[in-house]
Amino acid sequence: MEVINRYVTIKTHVDGAPEESDFELKASAVALSLEPGSNEVIVKNLCVSIDPYQLNRMKSYSSSQKSSDFAVGIIPGEAIDTYGVGKVVISENSEFEKDDIVAGLLNWGEYTVIKPGGMLNKLNPMGFPLSYHVGILGFSGLTAYAGFFEVCKPKRGEKVFVSAASGSVGNLVGQYAKLIGCYVVGCAGSKDKVALLKEKLGFDEAFNYKEETDLKSTLKRYFPDGIDIYFDNVGAEMQEAAIVNMKIHGRIAVCGVISEYTDAGKRAAPSMIEVIYKRIKIQGFLAGDYLNIFTDFLSTTRDHLRTGKIKPLEDISDGVESIPCAFISLYRGQNIGKKIVKIAEE
Amino acid sequence: MEVINRYVTIKTHVDGAPEESDFELKASAVALSLEPGSNEVIVKNLCVSIDPYQLNRMKSYSSSQKSSDFAVGIIPGEAIDTYGVGKVVISENSEFEKDDIVAGLLNWGEYTVIKPGGMLNKLNPMGFPLSYHVGILGFSGLTAYAGFFEVCKPKRGEKVFVSAASGSVGNLVGQYAKLIGCYVVGCAGSKDKVALLKEKLGFDEAFNYKEETDLKSTLKRYFPDGIDIYFDNVGAEMQEAAIVNMKIHGRIAVCGVISEYTDAGKRAAPSMIEVIYKRIKIQGFLAGDYLNIFTDFLSTTRDHLRTGKIKPLEDISDGVESIPCAFISLYRGQNIGKKIVKIAEE
């Protein structure tokens, strides 16, 4: 027996902002049988993650492609791997059985053949929707948790600024920060997002950066005594403005620079005089380095979800064919929260 | 009895590269007597430190002036405080006696009246020239020691790059790094400096940045497998080039940005994609935060000086009237090693 597997790929490398025409939906037959002893597993993909960093993998060249196992270059025409949740269809690996719910490195398609050594784990949904395990209880959540707690080492009462605060990671950073008693301001790109941050997620303040003409003054207004922690998802002018407004011993976690992903010329040129005299730390990080705290992250976040102290923020599209549009929306600021594509029902 | 105290001051604020005409030598009478119970001390200055950061204090505005007690703005016409070594002339403070050798916050002049609470400590020269206590055994040494060991946390065998490597701090960073088994490359601005780094100070390699047209390629040549630690004394293009050549988990100690001191527009715009994917840490620091390791620094460095494993690199001018010229030389790359002005013989 075989099935038709539809999957999304890039036609050629993508070196600017992505467009719908950069992608194509391909189809191939997948035999629903495995060589005995092959150790392979075939997974039906249910929910897959849509993340900004994938654009760096689509470029003809990015230094990022050399620096992490999760960031190797994507070959045009081939399937694009991503974190996701699925269901085992057939398994030659003794760790998995048919119908097991699993999480791991799947792809932007309907089925994934997991080779021996591929990243795959059984998933206990713990009563939560599967989409949570792709976002808030998956790598987006770990990124927020590790970046905030491990990189920024926050203390109660500190002043925290988060950019792209309605994004998959930013919204969680703000929620974690509120839970430990920080003052939190977020910025986002629309009135609706700003309202959501303040009204639904409990941010102390939020502003629409598109309405501001002088970001340094804007941040001064929200942080008259300075910023202790800046969780940077965007780079460029916002980073420069944050550094001017940092306090002594301030910390910046550099999580993403979406501005630089589509335009390498859009870089911050922060004052190093500020960095020196204020003893500022600017630290890049990847969630993959913090798998050792995954259990801690998961139990903490799960408990807060159950008690309603943390609210999930998801933006879900349906069907494999919606992936290009979902991905492109990230660069147009159209997503609110974690962008996920639901490929199939369980 | 009174003496004439000649001291150097600025005529007005200095907002670009300093020129001789920015300074003047003033003279005032100092009574060699103190009010009983005043707790004051009068010190005859012997050796004073000449440091690049003083330029930030001379500006009409610099954010640095708010961020550290050591960096408050200088008022034109008034004496300029600096670290130095001197001899007590008269004391109303029970901690000090006439003829005590002391180190602390003196000034660019011939005498200093130390008010109660002023930074002053008795100095045991331990058989070393007094100038050592202004530089290699003073704050320049502590800056190199703390910045390298505490901020960069080096490991044996790591690859270290130092800019302004023949400067007061850079030369010591390179020497410390060699002593713990690192591979060390320095850059400097002349053929003579390069020769000195390799032949006298034991750097593995050194280059004259003025002869290089593409700093990224230059660093790639010296670090084909990448840089673990960059000790940054200059900022701007060199920092950008270093970041491109950093290894994963690389660390940058931002100690100084002499390029930015004279021209705020000369800033690095490093790729944050590199910073994220390589998990690079960029950390500004000030030696004043590391007084807790001063004893450790002093005993280590003293021992290495005695056994000849560390070589002092000093550039000494004579007489209070030479201070403006000595200071200006820092921005023209004319100093080799720690710039000190010897005001008087002991």
XYZ file of C-alpha atoms in Angstrom:
692
model
C 0.000 0.000 0.000
C 1.218 3.486 -0.665
C 0.011 7.017 -0.029
C 0.581 10.281 -1.804
C 2.738 12.541 0.321
C 2.351 16.226 -0.458
C 5.176 18.411 0.838
C 6.390 21.979 0.509
C 9.787 22.895 -0.827
C 11.631 25.905 -2.217
C 12.130 26.208 -5.960
C 15.467 27.986 -5.579
C 17.352 29.612 -2.719
C 15.535 32.538 -1.124
C 17.742 35.546 -0.462
C 15.328 38.304 0.455
C 11.876 38.442 1.962
C 10.077 35.234 0.943
C 7.259 35.305 -1.612
C 4.601 32.716 -2.396
C 6.320 32.116 -5.755
C 9.476 30.875 -3.989
C 7.648 27.725 -2.897
C 6.011 24.789 -4.521
C 3.851 21.923 -3.331
C 5.248 18.648 -4.564
C 3.828 15.158 -4.292
C 5.483 11.780 -4.183
C 4.345 8.259 -3.453
C 5.388 6.833 -0.067
C 5.150 3.072 0.374
C 3.564 2.281 3.704
C 5.926 -0.574 4.309
C 9.443 -0.715 5.703
C 12.338 -3.087 5.240
C 12.403 -5.403 8.297
C 15.310 -4.365 10.530
C 15.614 -0.973 8.850
C 14.903 0.755 12.178
C 12.862 3.332 10.287
C 9.547 4.843 11.300
C 6.887 6.418 9.102
C 5.019 9.247 10.754
C 1.843 10.928 9.627
C 2.433 14.600 10.359
C -0.306 16.285 12.402
C 1.032 19.716 13.416
C 4.216 21.378 12.226
C 6.097 24.441 13.387
C 6.576 27.527 11.208
C 9.635 29.478 12.371
C 11.422 32.604 11.132
C 14.901 31.049 11.340
C 14.050 28.699 8.468
C 14.659 31.617 6.115
C 18.362 31.526 6.991
C 18.398 27.897 5.906
C 16.827 28.812 2.568
C 19.518 31.328 1.622
C 22.186 30.493 -0.906
C 24.626 31.377 1.858
C 24.310 32.239 5.520
C 26.991 31.827 8.154
C 24.237 30.345 10.311
C 24.210 27.238 8.134
C 27.601 26.183 9.472
C 26.942 26.899 13.110
C 24.223 24.566 14.255
C 22.865 21.151 13.373
C 19.413 22.689 13.297
C 20.384 25.284 10.733
C 21.916 23.391 7.819
C 21.095 24.718 4.381
C 17.921 23.571 2.630
C 18.297 22.053 -0.815
C 15.758 23.346 -3.331
C 13.335 20.642 -4.326
C 13.824 18.590 -1.173
C 11.592 18.290 1.882
C 12.153 20.883 4.640
C 12.570 19.473 8.115
C 10.895 21.159 11.059
C 9.780 20.424 14.575
C 6.361 18.850 14.707
C 3.984 16.353 16.217
C 2.646 13.290 14.404
C 1.370 9.777 14.705
C 3.256 6.605 13.904
C 1.856 4.810 10.858
C 4.340 1.975 10.722
C 7.485 1.287 12.712
C 10.515 -0.949 12.373
C 12.028 0.748 15.418
C 11.328 -1.141 18.638
C 10.880 2.124 20.539
C 7.754 3.030 18.594
C 4.488 1.333 17.755
C 1.737 2.121 15.291
C -0.516 4.948 16.552
C 2.061 6.318 18.995
C 1.890 10.089 19.227
C 5.404 11.412 18.665
C 7.268 14.726 18.514
C 10.486 15.410 16.702
C 12.069 16.496 13.470
C 9.330 15.964 10.896
C 8.880 18.033 7.760
C 6.669 20.505 5.970
C 4.601 17.718 4.443
C 2.047 15.058 5.142
C 4.365 12.168 6.009
C 7.898 11.812 7.333
C 10.136 8.792 7.027
C 12.343 8.916 10.110
C 15.747 7.355 9.526
C 17.677 5.682 12.359
C 19.183 8.429 14.530
C 16.486 10.895 13.524
C 15.114 13.058 16.316
C 11.873 11.434 17.486
C 10.339 10.951 20.918
C 7.093 9.567 22.208
C 4.848 12.346 23.345
C 2.532 12.399 26.303
C 0.063 15.165 25.444
C -0.873 15.492 29.134
C -4.372 16.524 28.119
C -3.226 19.516 26.071
C -3.942 20.074 22.387
C -1.167 18.689 20.209
C -0.433 22.160 18.858
C 0.783 23.192 22.339
C 3.561 20.635 22.000
C 4.723 22.270 18.781
C 4.845 25.739 20.347
C 4.388 26.701 23.952
C 5.446 23.275 25.266
C 7.997 22.756 22.468
C 10.966 24.704 21.186
C 9.274 28.101 21.187
C 8.556 27.670 24.856
C 12.026 26.375 25.631
C 13.536 29.299 23.723
C 11.594 31.788 25.836
C 12.270 29.934 29.072
C 15.992 29.334 28.553
C 16.623 32.745 27.022
C 14.871 34.575 29.803
C 15.864 32.556 32.849
C 19.269 31.178 31.854
C 20.658 33.959 29.656
C 19.088 37.010 31.327
C 19.037 35.741 34.911
C 16.162 37.995 35.947
C 15.427 39.192 39.455
C 12.068 40.166 40.916
C 11.268 43.800 40.213
C 13.585 44.160 37.251
C 12.444 46.057 34.189
C 12.075 43.927 31.078
C 11.614 44.979 27.471
C 10.544 42.455 24.813
C 10.447 43.129 21.084
C 8.185 41.188 18.720
C 6.248 40.664 21.909
C 3.231 39.076 20.287
C 5.439 36.541 18.501
C 5.838 32.895 19.422
C 8.687 33.499 21.860
C 8.166 37.128 22.884
C 4.689 36.645 24.294
C 5.961 33.894 26.565
C 8.983 35.861 27.735
C 6.628 38.606 28.846
C 4.362 36.149 30.630
C 7.266 34.430 32.413
C 8.612 37.844 33.412
C 5.299 38.920 34.897
C 5.071 35.669 36.859
C 8.318 36.421 38.705
C 7.356 40.009 39.439
C 9.115 41.985 36.726
C 7.824 45.137 35.068
C 7.272 44.225 31.416
C 6.872 46.336 28.299
C 6.449 44.802 24.879
C 6.429 46.227 21.409
C 4.540 44.899 18.432
C 3.398 46.083 15.019
C -0.332 46.749 15.323
C -2.943 48.239 17.594
C -4.628 44.860 18.019
C -1.401 43.197 19.088
C -0.712 45.969 21.583
C -4.189 45.587 23.064
C -3.747 41.844 23.323
C -0.440 42.160 25.161
C -1.907 44.474 27.743
C -5.385 43.057 28.083
C -4.969 39.334 27.612
C -1.352 38.635 28.526
C -0.874 41.047 31.391
C 2.016 43.125 30.072
C 2.356 46.338 32.089
C 2.669 48.375 28.921
C 2.943 47.804 25.195
C 3.392 50.031 22.168
C 3.128 49.882 18.389
C 6.633 50.567 17.110
C 5.237 51.620 13.733
C 3.660 54.640 15.371
C 6.894 55.794 17.005
C 9.307 58.165 15.316
C 12.160 58.103 17.825
C 12.607 54.735 19.483
C 15.152 56.060 21.973
C 12.626 58.526 23.349
C 9.878 55.931 23.261
C 11.866 53.577 25.442
C 12.851 56.432 27.736
C 9.158 57.120 28.205
C 8.388 53.528 29.196
C 11.583 53.035 31.178
C 12.441 56.381 32.799
C 14.911 54.578 35.093
C 16.275 52.263 32.426
C 15.961 48.692 31.201
C 17.501 45.752 33.069
C 16.735 43.085 30.488
C 16.108 43.380 26.771
C 14.863 40.246 25.055
C 15.747 40.982 21.450
C 13.798 39.358 18.642
C 14.357 41.995 15.987
C 17.841 43.601 16.041
C 18.462 46.826 14.095
C 17.250 50.244 15.358
C 15.351 48.747 18.268
C 18.518 47.167 19.633
C 20.388 50.466 19.342
C 17.587 52.280 21.144
C 17.433 49.643 23.870
C 21.180 49.842 24.518
C 20.950 53.601 25.007
C 18.230 52.957 27.580
C 19.841 50.032 29.394
C 20.752 50.248 33.051
C 24.132 49.352 34.489
C 24.704 45.587 34.355
C 21.896 45.235 31.817
C 21.528 42.016 29.859
C 20.424 41.487 26.281
C 19.423 38.036 25.072
C 19.695 38.006 21.297
C 17.082 35.474 20.267
C 16.319 36.573 16.736
C 16.910 39.407 14.306
C 14.056 39.124 11.905
C 15.049 42.440 10.292
C 18.468 41.035 9.414
C 17.075 37.740 8.070
C 15.544 39.486 5.080
C 18.069 42.324 4.738
C 21.647 41.766 5.899
C 22.268 45.506 5.689
C 19.734 46.199 8.430
C 22.014 45.931 11.373
C 22.297 47.630 14.697
C 25.403 49.741 15.263
C 25.156 50.021 19.032
C 27.325 52.374 21.018
C 30.123 50.341 22.565
C 30.733 53.213 24.965
C 27.339 52.382 26.451
C 28.198 48.675 26.438
C 31.435 49.275 28.335
C 30.399 51.858 30.890
C 27.128 50.110 31.652
C 28.842 46.693 31.608
C 26.153 45.407 29.261
C 26.101 41.769 28.232
C 24.854 40.931 24.738
C 24.404 37.179 24.439
C 23.279 35.152 21.441
C 21.729 31.778 22.240
C 19.946 28.779 20.777
C 17.368 26.717 22.631
C 19.098 23.535 21.498
C 21.863 24.237 24.032
C 19.373 24.022 26.893
C 17.861 20.574 26.480
C 19.158 19.845 29.981
C 16.436 22.091 31.421
C 13.638 20.813 29.176
C 12.032 18.783 31.970
C 12.086 21.738 34.323
C 10.700 24.027 31.606
C 7.969 21.551 30.726
C 6.706 20.980 34.253
C 6.746 24.678 35.119
C 4.976 25.711 31.953
C 2.462 22.885 32.107
C 1.484 23.861 35.644
C 1.062 27.522 34.669
C -1.075 26.512 31.696
C -3.306 24.387 33.923
C -3.827 27.164 36.431
C -4.355 29.710 33.668
C -1.382 31.816 34.756
C 0.116 31.424 31.305
C -2.090 31.795 28.271
C -1.262 30.111 24.982
C -1.108 32.345 21.948
C -1.431 30.353 18.760
C -2.011 31.195 15.135
C -3.005 28.030 13.323
C -3.488 27.466 9.598
C -4.926 24.344 8.079
C -3.512 21.986 5.502
C -0.095 21.394 3.972
C -0.904 23.789 1.142
C -1.154 26.671 3.635
C 2.503 26.370 4.698
C 4.037 28.888 2.234
C 1.475 31.509 3.156
C 1.914 30.787 6.883
C 5.680 31.134 6.598
C 5.539 34.346 4.574
C 3.154 35.862 7.107
C 5.942 35.824 9.709
C 7.897 38.423 7.736
C 4.846 40.570 7.199
C 3.997 40.667 10.880
C 0.693 38.960 10.209
C 0.958 36.204 12.796
C -0.202 36.637 16.357
C 1.615 34.173 18.560
C 3.021 30.838 17.533
C 2.501 30.036 13.870
C 1.537 26.410 13.382
C 0.128 24.475 10.465
C -2.258 21.677 11.271
C -1.657 19.102 8.577
C -4.192 16.504 9.625
C -6.551 15.570 12.415
C -5.370 12.932 14.830
C 54.781 77.592 53.842
C 53.263 77.160 50.450
C 54.257 75.675 47.118
C 53.252 76.412 43.564
C 51.173 73.566 42.174
C 51.211 73.322 38.407
C 48.389 71.243 36.940
C 46.879 70.447 33.586
C 43.294 71.186 32.679
C 41.090 71.521 29.621
C 40.164 74.978 28.363
C 36.757 73.849 27.119
C 35.084 70.507 26.520
C 36.823 68.304 23.960
C 34.479 66.663 21.497
C 36.761 65.205 18.854
C 40.340 63.984 18.766
C 42.256 66.022 21.381
C 44.765 68.677 20.328
C 47.511 70.367 22.325
C 45.512 73.601 22.173
C 42.675 72.015 24.154
C 44.829 71.997 27.274
C 46.507 74.501 29.498
C 48.993 74.356 32.327
C 47.726 76.330 35.282
C 49.406 77.152 38.540
C 48.041 77.857 41.992
C 49.505 78.220 45.427
C 48.951 75.328 47.841
C 49.505 75.988 51.518
C 51.497 73.123 53.020
C 49.417 73.169 56.133
C 46.096 71.595 57.018
C 43.349 72.460 59.442
C 43.761 70.169 62.484
C 41.049 67.498 62.405
C 40.314 68.128 58.722
C 41.235 64.524 57.905
C 42.886 65.791 54.731
C 46.172 64.660 53.214
C 48.467 66.549 50.846
C 50.294 64.316 48.391
C 53.193 65.182 46.159
C 52.422 63.417 42.903
C 55.222 61.216 41.553
C 53.755 59.171 38.691
C 50.334 59.572 37.095
C 48.368 57.442 34.673
C 47.413 58.628 31.182
C 44.367 56.743 29.928
C 42.232 56.913 26.790
C 38.915 56.858 28.696
C 39.634 60.336 30.092
C 38.548 61.719 26.722
C 34.983 60.590 27.424
C 35.098 62.659 30.608
C 36.233 65.723 28.658
C 33.263 65.695 26.274
C 30.410 68.127 26.673
C 28.207 65.027 26.824
C 28.871 61.330 26.955
C 26.535 58.692 28.345
C 29.614 57.270 30.067
C 29.639 60.236 32.439
C 26.511 58.948 34.172
C 27.495 55.324 34.407
C 30.511 55.122 36.654
C 32.001 57.041 39.538
C 35.311 56.975 37.683
C 33.877 58.595 34.600
C 32.178 61.776 35.794
C 32.512 64.775 33.517
C 35.556 67.034 33.802
C 34.910 70.723 34.354
C 37.067 72.984 32.168
C 39.589 74.867 34.267
C 39.582 72.389 37.116
C 42.142 69.743 37.997
C 41.691 66.335 36.335
C 41.748 63.356 38.665
C 43.606 60.216 37.672
C 45.126 57.145 39.208
C 48.672 57.719 40.401
C 51.374 57.189 42.965
C 52.719 59.885 45.260
C 54.287 60.698 48.599
C 52.568 62.201 51.602
C 53.768 65.725 52.353
C 51.486 66.442 55.260
C 48.638 64.489 56.816
C 45.754 65.170 59.143
C 44.448 61.664 58.499
C 45.633 59.166 61.106
C 46.041 56.466 58.451
C 48.861 58.324 56.754
C 52.159 59.874 57.802
C 54.564 62.232 56.122
C 56.717 60.429 53.523
C 54.322 57.498 53.142
C 54.238 56.234 49.567
C 50.595 56.105 48.497
C 48.472 55.169 45.490
C 45.034 56.449 44.654
C 43.036 59.104 42.919
C 45.527 61.947 42.436
C 45.485 64.403 39.558
C 47.303 65.605 36.483
C 49.398 68.009 38.515
C 52.209 68.310 41.020
C 50.201 68.101 44.245
C 46.876 66.638 45.302
C 44.847 67.592 48.332
C 42.978 64.426 49.277
C 39.654 65.145 50.952
C 38.153 62.757 53.517
C 36.699 59.774 51.657
C 39.056 60.254 48.729
C 40.571 57.092 47.294
C 44.034 56.700 48.832
C 45.964 53.681 50.056
C 49.435 53.098 51.404
C 51.571 51.416 48.811
C 54.184 48.753 49.328
C 56.321 49.023 46.182
C 57.628 45.462 46.776
C 60.911 46.418 45.169
C 59.333 47.458 41.858
C 59.621 50.897 40.245
C 56.729 53.139 41.269
C 55.600 53.389 37.650
C 54.692 49.668 37.737
C 52.105 50.498 40.377
C 50.479 53.014 38.062
C 50.273 50.544 35.178
C 51.008 46.855 35.191
C 50.373 46.458 38.936
C 47.592 49.077 38.935
C 44.361 49.512 37.025
C 45.763 48.686 33.588
C 46.920 45.369 34.940
C 43.663 44.707 36.754
C 41.727 45.589 33.590
C 43.684 43.027 31.576
C 43.509 40.395 34.299
C 39.809 40.759 35.118
C 38.762 41.224 31.505
C 40.656 38.185 30.340
C 40.138 35.751 33.193
C 36.767 36.823 34.594
C 34.950 38.027 31.491
C 36.453 35.711 28.859
C 36.970 32.631 31.041
C 39.764 31.243 28.862
C 40.789 27.612 28.593
C 44.192 26.223 27.699
C 44.635 25.921 23.957
C 41.982 28.462 23.049
C 42.611 30.969 20.275
C 42.820 34.570 21.437
C 42.814 37.764 19.411
C 43.788 41.102 20.988
C 43.429 44.501 19.326
C 45.569 47.489 20.308
C 47.864 44.736 21.461
C 50.815 47.000 22.219
C 48.647 49.222 24.401
C 48.625 49.327 28.181
C 46.014 46.590 28.558
C 46.352 44.644 25.297
C 49.996 43.708 25.775
C 49.191 42.200 29.178
C 46.167 40.279 27.924
C 48.410 38.652 25.340
C 51.019 37.818 27.957
C 48.469 36.349 30.377
C 46.979 34.327 27.536
C 50.355 32.878 26.560
C 51.028 31.923 30.170
C 47.969 29.674 30.292
C 48.713 28.045 26.964
C 46.526 29.949 24.536
C 47.381 30.759 20.924
C 47.591 34.546 20.736
C 47.497 36.970 17.833
C 47.687 40.727 18.317
C 47.200 43.641 16.011
C 48.865 47.020 16.279
C 49.538 50.046 14.102
C 53.218 49.876 13.157
C 55.942 47.495 12.070
C 57.901 48.164 15.251
C 54.950 47.356 17.465
C 54.323 44.136 15.573
C 57.957 43.108 15.970
C 57.845 43.875 19.666
C 54.727 41.758 20.213
C 56.294 38.753 18.547
C 59.884 39.107 19.639
C 59.699 40.577 23.107
C 56.273 39.599 24.399
C 55.919 36.132 22.916
C 52.738 36.579 20.870
C 52.381 33.724 18.384
C 51.559 36.157 15.615
C 50.945 39.856 15.163
C 49.993 42.097 12.269
C 49.856 45.768 11.351
C 46.190 46.523 10.720
C 47.131 49.567 8.646
C 48.623 47.280 6.028
C 45.507 45.129 5.721
C 42.738 45.884 3.259
C 40.203 43.261 4.286
C 40.196 42.585 8.009
C 37.835 39.624 7.705
C 40.297 37.827 5.428
C 43.217 38.859 7.596
C 41.656 37.271 10.660
C 40.695 34.197 8.656
C 44.374 33.860 7.729
C 45.517 33.969 11.359
C 42.597 31.954 12.705
C 41.660 29.394 10.028
C 39.603 27.500 12.641
C 38.146 30.601 14.278
C 38.622 32.791 17.336
C 37.507 31.695 20.813
C 38.203 34.990 22.578
C 38.412 38.515 21.227
C 39.698 41.145 23.630
C 38.384 44.318 22.027
C 40.127 47.615 22.622
C 39.100 49.368 19.421
C 35.551 48.569 18.280
C 34.429 49.479 14.736
C 35.490 47.420 11.686
C 37.811 45.199 13.706
C 34.944 44.078 15.924
C 32.804 43.284 12.887
C 35.624 41.274 11.347
C 36.286 39.417 14.591
C 32.628 38.442 14.975
C 32.597 36.937 11.489
C 35.628 34.879 12.514
C 34.457 33.825 15.990
C 33.934 30.198 16.863
C 30.804 28.790 18.457
C 30.534 29.925 22.086
C 33.072 32.685 21.444
C 33.476 35.503 23.949
C 34.229 39.165 23.363
C 35.368 41.368 26.229
C 34.695 44.972 25.255
C 37.362 46.882 27.117
C 37.674 50.014 25.027
C 36.592 51.498 21.724
C 39.192 54.118 21.035
C 37.775 54.618 17.525
C 34.402 55.588 18.987
C 35.890 57.913 21.618
C 36.930 60.413 18.975
C 34.176 59.721 16.444
C 30.792 58.487 17.676
C 29.867 57.567 14.104
C 32.621 54.971 13.917
C 30.694 52.045 15.216
C 30.637 48.367 14.532
C 27.451 46.975 13.020
C 28.081 43.318 13.731
C 25.937 40.574 12.268
C 23.504 39.438 14.941
C 22.922 36.277 12.918
C 26.517 35.372 13.744
C 25.959 36.352 17.364
C 22.905 34.107 17.658
C 23.992 31.029 15.780
C 27.467 31.047 17.290
C 26.035 31.899 20.730
C 28.555 34.726 21.043
C 28.790 36.751 24.240
C 29.719 40.437 23.946
C 30.434 41.807 27.408
C 31.392 45.331 28.398
C 33.276 45.649 31.677
C 35.127 48.028 33.959
C 38.033 47.046 36.166
C 36.438 48.879 39.083
C 33.918 46.028 39.390
C 36.717 43.556 40.102
C 38.418 45.042 43.133
C 37.555 41.792 44.928
C 40.236 40.012 42.881
C 42.862 42.743 43.194
C 44.923 40.760 45.729
C 44.890 37.684 43.549
C 45.780 39.744 40.476
C 48.594 41.499 42.318
C 50.282 38.405 43.694
C 50.037 36.534 40.383
C 51.371 39.410 38.349
C 54.107 40.278 40.845
C 55.370 36.699 40.755
C 55.412 36.627 36.967
C 57.266 39.941 36.880
C 59.890 38.593 39.299
C 60.478 35.453 37.274
C 60.505 37.416 34.032
C 57.502 35.545 32.629
C 55.669 38.838 32.214
C 57.497 41.811 30.804
C 56.454 45.362 31.611
C 55.819 47.624 28.663
C 55.945 51.271 29.682
C 56.064 54.547 27.823
C 57.104 57.249 30.269
C 57.219 61.012 29.748
C 58.734 63.476 32.203
C 57.216 66.458 33.920
C 53.720 67.817 34.414
C 54.038 69.928 31.274
C 54.338 66.765 29.154
C 50.848 65.531 30.104
C 48.879 67.044 27.182
C 51.313 65.649 24.661
C 51.334 62.255 26.406
C 47.540 62.130 26.386
C 47.207 63.157 22.746
C 49.742 60.510 21.726
C 47.250 57.801 22.750
C 44.912 58.814 19.943
C 47.708 58.965 17.416
C 48.933 55.472 18.215
C 52.261 56.881 19.347
C 52.488 55.153 22.708
C 53.978 51.707 23.141
C 52.628 50.136 26.298
C 51.377 51.934 29.345
C 51.560 55.718 29.059
C 52.729 57.283 32.313
C 53.980 60.730 33.227
C 56.622 60.927 35.880
C 55.940 64.183 37.686
C 58.770 64.105 40.197
C 61.476 61.884 41.619
C 60.759 60.234 44.924
